[in-house]
PDB file of C-alpha atoms in Angstrom:
ATOM      1  CA  UNK A 146     -82.787 -57.358 122.087  1.00  0.00           C
ATOM      2  CA  UNK A 147     -82.774 -53.679 121.639  1.00  0.00           C
ATOM      3  CA  UNK A 148     -81.037 -55.101 117.623  1.00  0.00           C
ATOM      4  CA  UNK A 149     -84.107 -57.374 117.110  1.00  0.00           C
ATOM      5  CA  UNK A 150     -86.776 -55.232 117.619  1.00  0.00           C
ATOM      6  CA  UNK A 151     -85.259 -52.843 115.287  1.00  0.00           C
ATOM      7  CA  UNK A 152     -84.564 -54.931 112.749  1.00  0.00           C
ATOM      8  CA  UNK A 153     -86.762 -54.058 109.804  1.00  0.00           C
ATOM      9  CA  UNK A 154     -86.754 -55.512 106.536  1.00  0.00           C
ATOM     10  CA  UNK A 155     -89.722 -53.681 105.045  1.00  0.00           C
ATOM     11  CA  UNK A 156     -87.216 -51.169 102.888  1.00  0.00           C
ATOM     12  CA  UNK A 157     -86.709 -52.553 100.068  1.00  0.00           C
ATOM     13  CA  UNK A 158     -90.261 -53.392  99.714  1.00  0.00           C
ATOM     14  CA  UNK A 159     -91.458 -49.896  99.682  1.00  0.00           C
ATOM     15  CA  UNK A 160     -89.014 -48.789  96.951  1.00  0.00           C
ATOM     16  CA  UNK A 161     -90.536 -51.299  95.123  1.00  0.00           C
ATOM     17  CA  UNK A 162     -93.950 -50.378  95.926  1.00  0.00           C
ATOM     18  CA  UNK A 163     -93.198 -47.014  95.034  1.00  0.00           C
ATOM     19  CA  UNK A 164     -91.398 -47.618  91.702  1.00  0.00           C
ATOM     20  CA  UNK A 165     -93.995 -49.557  90.740  1.00  0.00           C
ATOM     21  CA  UNK A 166     -96.954 -47.275  91.540  1.00  0.00           C
ATOM     22  CA  UNK A 167     -95.095 -44.900  89.079  1.00  0.00           C
ATOM     23  CA  UNK A 168     -94.119 -46.957  85.873  1.00  0.00           C
ATOM     24  CA  UNK A 169     -97.937 -48.615  86.000  1.00  0.00           C
ATOM     25  CA  UNK A 170     -99.375 -44.753  85.887  1.00  0.00           C
ATOM     26  CA  UNK A 171     -96.784 -44.130  83.230  1.00  0.00           C
ATOM     27  CA  UNK A 172     -97.094 -47.067  81.350  1.00  0.00           C
ATOM     28  CA  UNK A 173    -101.017 -46.770  81.301  1.00  0.00           C
ATOM     29  CA  UNK A 174    -100.979 -42.929  80.212  1.00  0.00           C
ATOM     30  CA  UNK A 175     -98.810 -43.909  77.521  1.00  0.00           C
ATOM     31  CA  UNK A 176    -100.502 -46.792  76.819  1.00  0.00           C
ATOM     32  CA  UNK A 177    -104.076 -44.759  75.739  1.00  0.00           C
ATOM     33  CA  UNK A 178    -101.755 -41.857  74.127  1.00  0.00           C
ATOM     34  CA  UNK A 179    -100.723 -44.521  71.870  1.00  0.00           C
ATOM     35  CA  UNK A 180    -104.595 -45.836  71.093  1.00  0.00           C
ATOM     36  CA  UNK A 181    -104.892 -41.532  70.511  1.00  0.00           C
ATOM     37  CA  UNK A 182    -102.317 -41.541  68.001  1.00  0.00           C
ATOM     38  CA  UNK A 183    -103.396 -44.595  66.240  1.00  0.00           C
ATOM     39  CA  UNK A 184    -106.712 -46.179  67.282  1.00  0.00           C
ATOM     40  CA  UNK A 185    -106.558 -49.594  67.072  1.00  0.00           C
ATOM     41  CA  UNK A 186    -109.159 -52.377  64.680  1.00  0.00           C
ATOM     42  CA  UNK A 187    -110.763 -55.153  66.905  1.00  0.00           C
ATOM     43  CA  UNK A 188    -110.690 -56.170  70.261  1.00  0.00           C
ATOM     44  CA  UNK A 189    -112.349 -53.418  71.461  1.00  0.00           C
ATOM     45  CA  UNK A 190    -112.144 -55.541  75.392  1.00  0.00           C
ATOM     46  CA  UNK A 191    -108.865 -54.706  75.796  1.00  0.00           C
ATOM     47  CA  UNK A 192    -108.757 -51.224  77.161  1.00  0.00           C
ATOM     48  CA  UNK A 193    -111.572 -52.338  80.079  1.00  0.00           C
ATOM     49  CA  UNK A 194    -108.669 -54.893  80.266  1.00  0.00           C
ATOM     50  CA  UNK A 195    -106.252 -52.754  81.161  1.00  0.00           C
ATOM     51  CA  UNK A 196    -107.737 -50.271  83.299  1.00  0.00           C
ATOM     52  CA  UNK A 197    -108.569 -53.670  84.910  1.00  0.00           C
ATOM     53  CA  UNK A 198    -104.835 -54.731  85.284  1.00  0.00           C
ATOM     54  CA  UNK A 199    -104.009 -51.234  86.392  1.00  0.00           C
ATOM     55  CA  UNK A 200    -106.413 -50.916  89.509  1.00  0.00           C
ATOM     56  CA  UNK A 201    -105.381 -54.090  90.289  1.00  0.00           C
ATOM     57  CA  UNK A 202    -101.567 -54.071  89.909  1.00  0.00           C
ATOM     58  CA  UNK A 203    -101.497 -50.409  91.695  1.00  0.00           C
ATOM     59  CA  UNK A 204    -103.761 -51.792  94.049  1.00  0.00           C
ATOM     60  CA  UNK A 205    -101.296 -54.694  95.633  1.00  0.00           C
ATOM     61  CA  UNK A 206     -98.044 -52.347  95.509  1.00  0.00           C
ATOM     62  CA  UNK A 207    -100.050 -49.968  97.428  1.00  0.00           C
ATOM     63  CA  UNK A 208    -101.584 -53.031  99.570  1.00  0.00           C
ATOM     64  CA  UNK A 209     -98.346 -53.781 100.253  1.00  0.00           C
ATOM     65  CA  UNK A 210     -96.811 -50.418 101.733  1.00  0.00           C
ATOM     66  CA  UNK A 211     -99.956 -50.161 103.862  1.00  0.00           C
ATOM     67  CA  UNK A 212     -98.635 -53.699 105.223  1.00  0.00           C
ATOM     68  CA  UNK A 213     -95.167 -51.671 106.018  1.00  0.00           C
ATOM     69  CA  UNK A 214     -96.560 -48.501 107.251  1.00  0.00           C
ATOM     70  CA  UNK A 215     -99.430 -49.683 109.192  1.00  0.00           C
ATOM     71  CA  UNK A 216     -98.709 -53.350 109.163  1.00  0.00           C
ATOM     72  CA  UNK A 217     -95.688 -54.140 111.105  1.00  0.00           C
ATOM     73  CA  UNK A 218     -94.181 -55.353 107.562  1.00  0.00           C
ATOM     74  CA  UNK A 219     -90.671 -55.681 107.706  1.00  0.00           C
ATOM     75  CA  UNK A 220     -90.616 -56.369 111.884  1.00  0.00           C
ATOM     76  CA  UNK A 221     -89.852 -59.542 113.686  1.00  0.00           C
ATOM     77  CA  UNK A 222     -94.012 -60.990 114.787  1.00  0.00           C
ATOM     78  CA  UNK A 223     -92.983 -61.112 118.593  1.00  0.00           C
ATOM     79  CA  UNK A 224     -92.202 -57.642 118.770  1.00  0.00           C
ATOM     80  CA  UNK A 225     -95.681 -56.399 116.981  1.00  0.00           C
ATOM     81  CA  UNK A 226     -98.654 -55.449 119.135  1.00  0.00           C
ATOM     82  CA  UNK A 227    -101.841 -57.674 118.572  1.00  0.00           C
ATOM     83  CA  UNK A 228    -103.989 -54.830 117.188  1.00  0.00           C
ATOM     84  CA  UNK A 229    -101.075 -54.157 114.214  1.00  0.00           C
ATOM     85  CA  UNK A 230    -101.381 -58.472 113.680  1.00  0.00           C
ATOM     86  CA  UNK A 231    -105.026 -58.157 112.888  1.00  0.00           C
ATOM     87  CA  UNK A 232    -104.364 -54.985 110.457  1.00  0.00           C
ATOM     88  CA  UNK A 233    -101.925 -56.944 108.892  1.00  0.00           C
ATOM     89  CA  UNK A 234    -103.778 -60.239 108.480  1.00  0.00           C
ATOM     90  CA  UNK A 235    -106.809 -58.308 106.967  1.00  0.00           C
ATOM     91  CA  UNK A 236    -104.274 -55.873 104.252  1.00  0.00           C
ATOM     92  CA  UNK A 237    -103.152 -59.826 103.698  1.00  0.00           C
ATOM     93  CA  UNK A 238    -106.336 -60.986 102.600  1.00  0.00           C
ATOM     94  CA  UNK A 239    -107.033 -57.702 100.594  1.00  0.00           C
ATOM     95  CA  UNK A 240    -103.779 -58.869  98.450  1.00  0.00           C
ATOM     96  CA  UNK A 241    -105.088 -62.189  98.090  1.00  0.00           C
ATOM     97  CA  UNK A 242    -108.111 -61.238  96.570  1.00  0.00           C
ATOM     98  CA  UNK A 243    -106.154 -58.524  94.289  1.00  0.00           C
ATOM     99  CA  UNK A 244    -102.925 -60.921  93.017  1.00  0.00           C
ATOM    100  CA  UNK A 245    -104.911 -63.083  90.853  1.00  0.00           C
ATOM    101  CA  UNK A 246    -107.404 -60.553  88.566  1.00  0.00           C
ATOM    102  CA  UNK A 247    -103.943 -58.687  88.458  1.00  0.00           C
ATOM    103  CA  UNK A 248    -102.516 -60.952  86.389  1.00  0.00           C
ATOM    104  CA  UNK A 249    -105.354 -62.018  84.532  1.00  0.00           C
ATOM    105  CA  UNK A 250    -106.269 -58.311  83.221  1.00  0.00           C
ATOM    106  CA  UNK A 251    -102.623 -58.383  80.982  1.00  0.00           C
ATOM    107  CA  UNK A 252    -102.488 -62.044  80.428  1.00  0.00           C
ATOM    108  CA  UNK A 253    -105.814 -61.676  78.473  1.00  0.00           C
ATOM    109  CA  UNK A 254    -105.029 -58.560  76.722  1.00  0.00           C
ATOM    110  CA  UNK A 255    -101.815 -60.304  76.020  1.00  0.00           C
ATOM    111  CA  UNK A 256    -103.529 -63.566  74.614  1.00  0.00           C
ATOM    112  CA  UNK A 257    -106.193 -61.555  72.754  1.00  0.00           C
ATOM    113  CA  UNK A 258    -102.884 -59.859  70.845  1.00  0.00           C
ATOM    114  CA  UNK A 259    -101.957 -63.058  70.192  1.00  0.00           C
ATOM    115  CA  UNK A 260    -105.264 -64.601  68.731  1.00  0.00           C
ATOM    116  CA  UNK A 261    -105.507 -61.269  66.555  1.00  0.00           C
ATOM    117  CA  UNK A 262    -101.950 -61.698  65.128  1.00  0.00           C
ATOM    118  CA  UNK A 263    -101.239 -65.546  65.116  1.00  0.00           C
ATOM    119  CA  UNK A 264    -105.099 -67.641  64.968  1.00  0.00           C
ATOM    120  CA  UNK A 265    -106.335 -65.529  62.196  1.00  0.00           C
ATOM    121  CA  UNK A 266    -106.039 -68.742  59.397  1.00  0.00           C
ATOM    122  CA  UNK A 267    -104.940 -71.172  61.752  1.00  0.00           C
ATOM    123  CA  UNK A 268    -107.381 -72.904  63.578  1.00  0.00           C
ATOM    124  CA  UNK A 269    -105.306 -75.570  65.971  1.00  0.00           C
ATOM    125  CA  UNK A 270    -103.495 -72.530  67.188  1.00  0.00           C
ATOM    126  CA  UNK A 271    -107.130 -70.825  67.637  1.00  0.00           C
ATOM    127  CA  UNK A 272    -107.972 -73.730  69.969  1.00  0.00           C
ATOM    128  CA  UNK A 273    -104.684 -73.755  71.739  1.00  0.00           C
ATOM    129  CA  UNK A 274    -105.785 -70.043  72.885  1.00  0.00           C
ATOM    130  CA  UNK A 275    -109.179 -71.148  73.660  1.00  0.00           C
ATOM    131  CA  UNK A 276    -108.059 -73.734  75.894  1.00  0.00           C
ATOM    132  CA  UNK A 277    -104.739 -71.261  77.338  1.00  0.00           C
ATOM    133  CA  UNK A 278    -107.775 -68.463  78.391  1.00  0.00           C
ATOM    134  CA  UNK A 279    -109.620 -71.491  79.817  1.00  0.00           C
ATOM    135  CA  UNK A 280    -107.279 -72.118  82.583  1.00  0.00           C
ATOM    136  CA  UNK A 281    -106.560 -68.632  83.012  1.00  0.00           C
ATOM    137  CA  UNK A 282    -109.740 -67.890  83.407  1.00  0.00           C
ATOM    138  CA  UNK A 283    -110.111 -70.857  86.342  1.00  0.00           C
ATOM    139  CA  UNK A 284    -107.018 -69.780  88.134  1.00  0.00           C
ATOM    140  CA  UNK A 285    -109.113 -66.796  88.335  1.00  0.00           C
ATOM    141  CA  UNK A 286    -112.350 -68.341  89.633  1.00  0.00           C
ATOM    142  CA  UNK A 287    -109.959 -69.992  92.251  1.00  0.00           C
ATOM    143  CA  UNK A 288    -107.918 -66.509  93.105  1.00  0.00           C
ATOM    144  CA  UNK A 289    -111.858 -65.035  93.769  1.00  0.00           C
ATOM    145  CA  UNK A 290    -113.473 -67.871  95.333  1.00  0.00           C
ATOM    146  CA  UNK A 291    -110.077 -69.098  97.464  1.00  0.00           C
ATOM    147  CA  UNK A 292    -109.682 -66.702  99.772  1.00  0.00           C
ATOM    148  CA  UNK A 293    -113.593 -66.397 100.648  1.00  0.00           C
ATOM    149  CA  UNK A 294    -113.646 -70.211 102.058  1.00  0.00           C
ATOM    150  CA  UNK A 295    -109.687 -70.584 103.099  1.00  0.00           C
ATOM    151  CA  UNK A 296    -110.610 -70.172 106.818  1.00  0.00           C
ATOM    152  CA  UNK A 297    -113.771 -70.869 108.361  1.00  0.00           C
ATOM    153  CA  UNK A 298    -115.243 -68.704 110.032  1.00  0.00           C
ATOM    154  CA  UNK A 299    -113.792 -65.772 107.616  1.00  0.00           C
ATOM    155  CA  UNK A 300    -112.999 -63.439 111.055  1.00  0.00           C
ATOM    156  CA  UNK A 301    -110.428 -66.705 111.748  1.00  0.00           C
ATOM    157  CA  UNK A 302    -108.349 -65.111 108.926  1.00  0.00           C
ATOM    158  CA  UNK A 303    -107.162 -62.235 111.526  1.00  0.00           C
ATOM    159  CA  UNK A 304    -108.329 -64.011 114.596  1.00  0.00           C
ATOM    160  CA  UNK A 305    -106.582 -66.641 115.340  1.00  0.00           C
ATOM    161  CA  UNK A 306    -108.474 -66.914 118.956  1.00  0.00           C
ATOM    162  CA  UNK A 307    -111.838 -67.864 118.079  1.00  0.00           C
ATOM    163  CA  UNK A 308    -112.872 -71.344 119.199  1.00  0.00           C
ATOM    164  CA  UNK A 309    -112.873 -74.322 116.031  1.00  0.00           C
ATOM    165  CA  UNK A 310    -111.582 -71.923 114.317  1.00  0.00           C
ATOM    166  CA  UNK A 311    -109.452 -74.101 110.725  1.00  0.00           C
ATOM    167  CA  UNK A 312    -107.876 -72.927 107.806  1.00  0.00           C
ATOM    168  CA  UNK A 313    -106.895 -74.874 104.700  1.00  0.00           C
ATOM    169  CA  UNK A 314    -102.559 -74.751 103.743  1.00  0.00           C
ATOM    170  CA  UNK A 315    -102.430 -71.419 102.897  1.00  0.00           C
ATOM    171  CA  UNK A 316     -98.667 -71.590 102.294  1.00  0.00           C
ATOM    172  CA  UNK A 317     -99.238 -74.184  99.907  1.00  0.00           C
ATOM    173  CA  UNK A 318    -102.042 -72.075  97.811  1.00  0.00           C
ATOM    174  CA  UNK A 319     -99.940 -68.997  98.194  1.00  0.00           C
ATOM    175  CA  UNK A 320     -96.659 -71.412  96.721  1.00  0.00           C
ATOM    176  CA  UNK A 321     -98.804 -72.872  93.712  1.00  0.00           C
ATOM    177  CA  UNK A 322    -101.596 -70.441  92.951  1.00  0.00           C
ATOM    178  CA  UNK A 323     -98.606 -68.793  90.483  1.00  0.00           C
ATOM    179  CA  UNK A 324     -97.580 -72.042  88.519  1.00  0.00           C
ATOM    180  CA  UNK A 325    -100.294 -71.905  86.317  1.00  0.00           C
ATOM    181  CA  UNK A 326     -98.481 -68.374  84.793  1.00  0.00           C
ATOM    182  CA  UNK A 327     -95.649 -70.052  83.715  1.00  0.00           C
ATOM    183  CA  UNK A 328     -97.199 -72.876  82.052  1.00  0.00           C
ATOM    184  CA  UNK A 329     -99.210 -70.805  80.423  1.00  0.00           C
ATOM    185  CA  UNK A 330     -96.437 -67.836  79.559  1.00  0.00           C
ATOM    186  CA  UNK A 331     -94.566 -70.923  77.903  1.00  0.00           C
ATOM    187  CA  UNK A 332     -97.647 -71.653  75.461  1.00  0.00           C
ATOM    188  CA  UNK A 333     -97.529 -68.108  74.620  1.00  0.00           C
ATOM    189  CA  UNK A 334     -94.165 -68.180  74.140  1.00  0.00           C
ATOM    190  CA  UNK A 335     -94.508 -71.646  71.687  1.00  0.00           C
ATOM    191  CA  UNK A 336     -97.113 -70.234  70.106  1.00  0.00           C
ATOM    192  CA  UNK A 337     -95.722 -67.236  68.822  1.00  0.00           C
ATOM    193  CA  UNK A 338     -91.869 -67.722  68.046  1.00  0.00           C
ATOM    194  CA  UNK A 339     -92.687 -70.487  65.460  1.00  0.00           C
ATOM    195  CA  UNK A 340     -94.861 -68.335  63.700  1.00  0.00           C
ATOM    196  CA  UNK A 341     -92.717 -65.411  63.342  1.00  0.00           C
ATOM    197  CA  UNK A 342     -89.290 -68.208  62.918  1.00  0.00           C
ATOM    198  CA  UNK A 343     -91.697 -69.105  59.403  1.00  0.00           C
ATOM    199  CA  UNK A 344     -92.321 -66.086  58.292  1.00  0.00           C
ATOM    200  CA  UNK A 345     -89.937 -64.670  55.146  1.00  0.00           C
ATOM    201  CA  UNK A 346     -88.933 -61.599  56.504  1.00  0.00           C
ATOM    202  CA  UNK A 347     -85.116 -59.739  56.167  1.00  0.00           C
ATOM    203  CA  UNK A 348     -82.773 -61.114  59.595  1.00  0.00           C
ATOM    204  CA  UNK A 349     -83.320 -57.498  61.443  1.00  0.00           C
ATOM    205  CA  UNK A 350     -87.500 -57.632  61.241  1.00  0.00           C
ATOM    206  CA  UNK A 351     -87.400 -61.084  62.900  1.00  0.00           C
ATOM    207  CA  UNK A 352     -85.220 -59.888  65.572  1.00  0.00           C
ATOM    208  CA  UNK A 353     -87.370 -56.808  66.429  1.00  0.00           C
ATOM    209  CA  UNK A 354     -90.494 -59.171  66.296  1.00  0.00           C
ATOM    210  CA  UNK A 355     -89.026 -61.962  68.398  1.00  0.00           C
ATOM    211  CA  UNK A 356     -87.640 -59.191  70.620  1.00  0.00           C
ATOM    212  CA  UNK A 357     -91.316 -57.592  70.936  1.00  0.00           C
ATOM    213  CA  UNK A 358     -93.218 -60.764  71.371  1.00  0.00           C
ATOM    214  CA  UNK A 359     -90.521 -62.160  74.119  1.00  0.00           C
ATOM    215  CA  UNK A 360     -91.711 -59.107  76.338  1.00  0.00           C
ATOM    216  CA  UNK A 361     -95.397 -60.464  76.047  1.00  0.00           C
ATOM    217  CA  UNK A 362     -93.384 -63.407  78.044  1.00  0.00           C
ATOM    218  CA  UNK A 363     -91.492 -61.268  80.465  1.00  0.00           C
ATOM    219  CA  UNK A 364     -93.655 -62.459  82.816  1.00  0.00           C
ATOM    220  CA  UNK A 365     -92.769 -65.073  83.249  1.00  0.00           C
ATOM    221  CA  UNK A 366     -89.215 -64.935  84.798  1.00  0.00           C
ATOM    222  CA  UNK A 367     -91.185 -63.112  87.768  1.00  0.00           C
ATOM    223  CA  UNK A 368     -93.725 -65.953  88.157  1.00  0.00           C
ATOM    224  CA  UNK A 369     -90.054 -68.480  88.532  1.00  0.00           C
ATOM    225  CA  UNK A 370     -89.069 -66.237  90.873  1.00  0.00           C
ATOM    226  CA  UNK A 371     -91.891 -65.337  93.236  1.00  0.00           C
ATOM    227  CA  UNK A 372     -92.429 -69.562  92.870  1.00  0.00           C
ATOM    228  CA  UNK A 373     -89.115 -70.077  93.903  1.00  0.00           C
ATOM    229  CA  UNK A 374     -89.263 -67.469  97.048  1.00  0.00           C
ATOM    230  CA  UNK A 375     -92.276 -69.279  98.271  1.00  0.00           C
ATOM    231  CA  UNK A 376     -90.584 -72.692  98.283  1.00  0.00           C
ATOM    232  CA  UNK A 377     -86.979 -70.760  99.601  1.00  0.00           C
ATOM    233  CA  UNK A 378     -88.995 -69.126 102.552  1.00  0.00           C
ATOM    234  CA  UNK A 379     -91.701 -70.463 105.223  1.00  0.00           C
ATOM    235  CA  UNK A 380     -93.505 -67.526 105.672  1.00  0.00           C
ATOM    236  CA  UNK A 381     -95.447 -68.109 108.762  1.00  0.00           C
ATOM    237  CA  UNK A 382     -92.517 -68.802 110.730  1.00  0.00           C
ATOM    238  CA  UNK A 383     -91.834 -65.032 110.949  1.00  0.00           C
ATOM    239  CA  UNK A 384     -94.605 -64.091 108.840  1.00  0.00           C
ATOM    240  CA  UNK A 385     -94.363 -59.937 109.247  1.00  0.00           C
ATOM    241  CA  UNK A 386     -90.675 -60.359 108.712  1.00  0.00           C
ATOM    242  CA  UNK A 387     -90.586 -63.178 106.647  1.00  0.00           C
ATOM    243  CA  UNK A 388     -93.139 -62.361 104.567  1.00  0.00           C
ATOM    244  CA  UNK A 389     -91.504 -59.104 102.474  1.00  0.00           C
ATOM    245  CA  UNK A 390     -89.196 -60.093 100.270  1.00  0.00           C
ATOM    246  CA  UNK A 391     -92.546 -62.776  99.225  1.00  0.00           C
ATOM    247  CA  UNK A 392     -94.899 -59.419  98.848  1.00  0.00           C
ATOM    248  CA  UNK A 393     -91.592 -58.147  96.687  1.00  0.00           C
ATOM    249  CA  UNK A 394     -92.226 -60.341  94.027  1.00  0.00           C
ATOM    250  CA  UNK A 395     -96.135 -60.328  94.793  1.00  0.00           C
ATOM    251  CA  UNK A 396     -96.180 -56.608  93.520  1.00  0.00           C
ATOM    252  CA  UNK A 397     -93.496 -57.087  90.905  1.00  0.00           C
ATOM    253  CA  UNK A 398     -94.890 -59.963  89.170  1.00  0.00           C
ATOM    254  CA  UNK A 399     -98.447 -58.800  88.321  1.00  0.00           C
ATOM    255  CA  UNK A 400     -96.638 -55.467  86.924  1.00  0.00           C
ATOM    256  CA  UNK A 401     -94.416 -56.929  84.981  1.00  0.00           C
ATOM    257  CA  UNK A 402     -97.173 -58.551  83.155  1.00  0.00           C
ATOM    258  CA  UNK A 403     -98.998 -55.184  82.568  1.00  0.00           C
ATOM    259  CA  UNK A 404     -96.333 -53.069  81.885  1.00  0.00           C
ATOM    260  CA  UNK A 405     -95.679 -55.907  78.931  1.00  0.00           C
ATOM    261  CA  UNK A 406     -99.079 -55.871  77.524  1.00  0.00           C
ATOM    262  CA  UNK A 407     -98.675 -52.259  76.806  1.00  0.00           C
ATOM    263  CA  UNK A 408     -95.825 -52.236  75.498  1.00  0.00           C
ATOM    264  CA  UNK A 409     -96.957 -54.954  73.238  1.00  0.00           C
ATOM    265  CA  UNK A 410     -99.213 -52.637  71.457  1.00  0.00           C
ATOM    266  CA  UNK A 411     -96.916 -48.998  71.678  1.00  0.00           C
ATOM    267  CA  UNK A 412     -95.833 -49.069  68.492  1.00  0.00           C
ATOM    268  CA  UNK A 413     -97.779 -46.066  67.454  1.00  0.00           C
ATOM    269  CA  UNK A 414     -96.355 -43.922  70.407  1.00  0.00           C
ATOM    270  CA  UNK A 415     -92.453 -44.864  69.828  1.00  0.00           C
ATOM    271  CA  UNK A 416     -93.586 -44.128  65.854  1.00  0.00           C
ATOM    272  CA  UNK A 417     -94.655 -40.776  66.892  1.00  0.00           C
ATOM    273  CA  UNK A 418     -91.863 -40.349  69.321  1.00  0.00           C
ATOM    274  CA  UNK A 419     -88.512 -41.325  67.325  1.00  0.00           C
ATOM    275  CA  UNK A 420     -89.893 -39.496  64.270  1.00  0.00           C
ATOM    276  CA  UNK A 421     -87.512 -37.177  62.993  1.00  0.00           C
ATOM    277  CA  UNK A 422     -84.820 -38.054  65.416  1.00  0.00           C
ATOM    278  CA  UNK A 423     -81.505 -38.000  64.264  1.00  0.00           C
ATOM    279  CA  UNK A 424     -79.993 -41.694  64.870  1.00  0.00           C
ATOM    280  CA  UNK A 425     -77.409 -44.247  63.336  1.00  0.00           C
ATOM    281  CA  UNK A 426     -78.232 -46.261  60.169  1.00  0.00           C
ATOM    282  CA  UNK A 427     -78.813 -49.747  61.683  1.00  0.00           C
ATOM    283  CA  UNK A 428     -81.052 -47.912  64.671  1.00  0.00           C
ATOM    284  CA  UNK A 429     -83.462 -46.417  61.943  1.00  0.00           C
ATOM    285  CA  UNK A 430     -83.289 -50.164  60.580  1.00  0.00           C
ATOM    286  CA  UNK A 431     -84.446 -51.446  63.688  1.00  0.00           C
ATOM    287  CA  UNK A 432     -86.965 -48.846  64.326  1.00  0.00           C
ATOM    288  CA  UNK A 433     -88.655 -48.697  61.110  1.00  0.00           C
ATOM    289  CA  UNK A 434     -88.870 -52.685  61.171  1.00  0.00           C
ATOM    290  CA  UNK A 435     -90.096 -52.436  64.864  1.00  0.00           C
ATOM    291  CA  UNK A 436     -92.735 -49.289  63.987  1.00  0.00           C
ATOM    292  CA  UNK A 437     -93.942 -50.977  60.686  1.00  0.00           C
TER     293      UNK A 437
END
């Protein structure tokens, strides 16, 4: 029917892509502005991790937007010409390669920061961090290798007419690749929250610290939503139409990790911003405890 042909589920995805491109660009600018105001000590690799995360996160947002623009994203698959579908499947493959690095870079930056703050004199916590980093890197290895061998021959990813072509169960891979993110986030939360609780500090300072480091695990919410979304929706029954919600959360999840990793290091910028600003006394105490 004309209504079925005109149906389009892509507008929310388009808006999310544009919003996260803007947010992530502002975040990387603010991150380096904070480093310029006060150069941090230790872990010189963190800026490289943040730049890598920015490139991958923005790359996913751009690719997802291109899926809507030139890959038939949002329309029912039976209404899309074959050459457009081929273009769509090629962009999907690029998203596969970008997704795991986009999550890995900011998570490693968060982990390095936690190691610096919480494991200086705690050997057990340091070993937990090493184990968590190992899991993250193994997932990265899987995310880089799996897309190359998910279909044989490789062109079968977008050309299903090749005789004898086979693929693994790609939907299962899409579903479970984000599950380790949930586990490692829980480990990071278990790493920092008890340490903050045991520190002898005023209550308002503890609250500000809990809020600060909860940001570092903020990606767990989006990881869970993405994980559930892939189980709730069988995207391959109508890939181009049903896949937009999954792409929304594939764009949001690494973006949230990236923003959280940057916010954890932005106290110098925040301190510079609120300097001289008149505010109620309780807000002054809260901001002073957070920026100290």
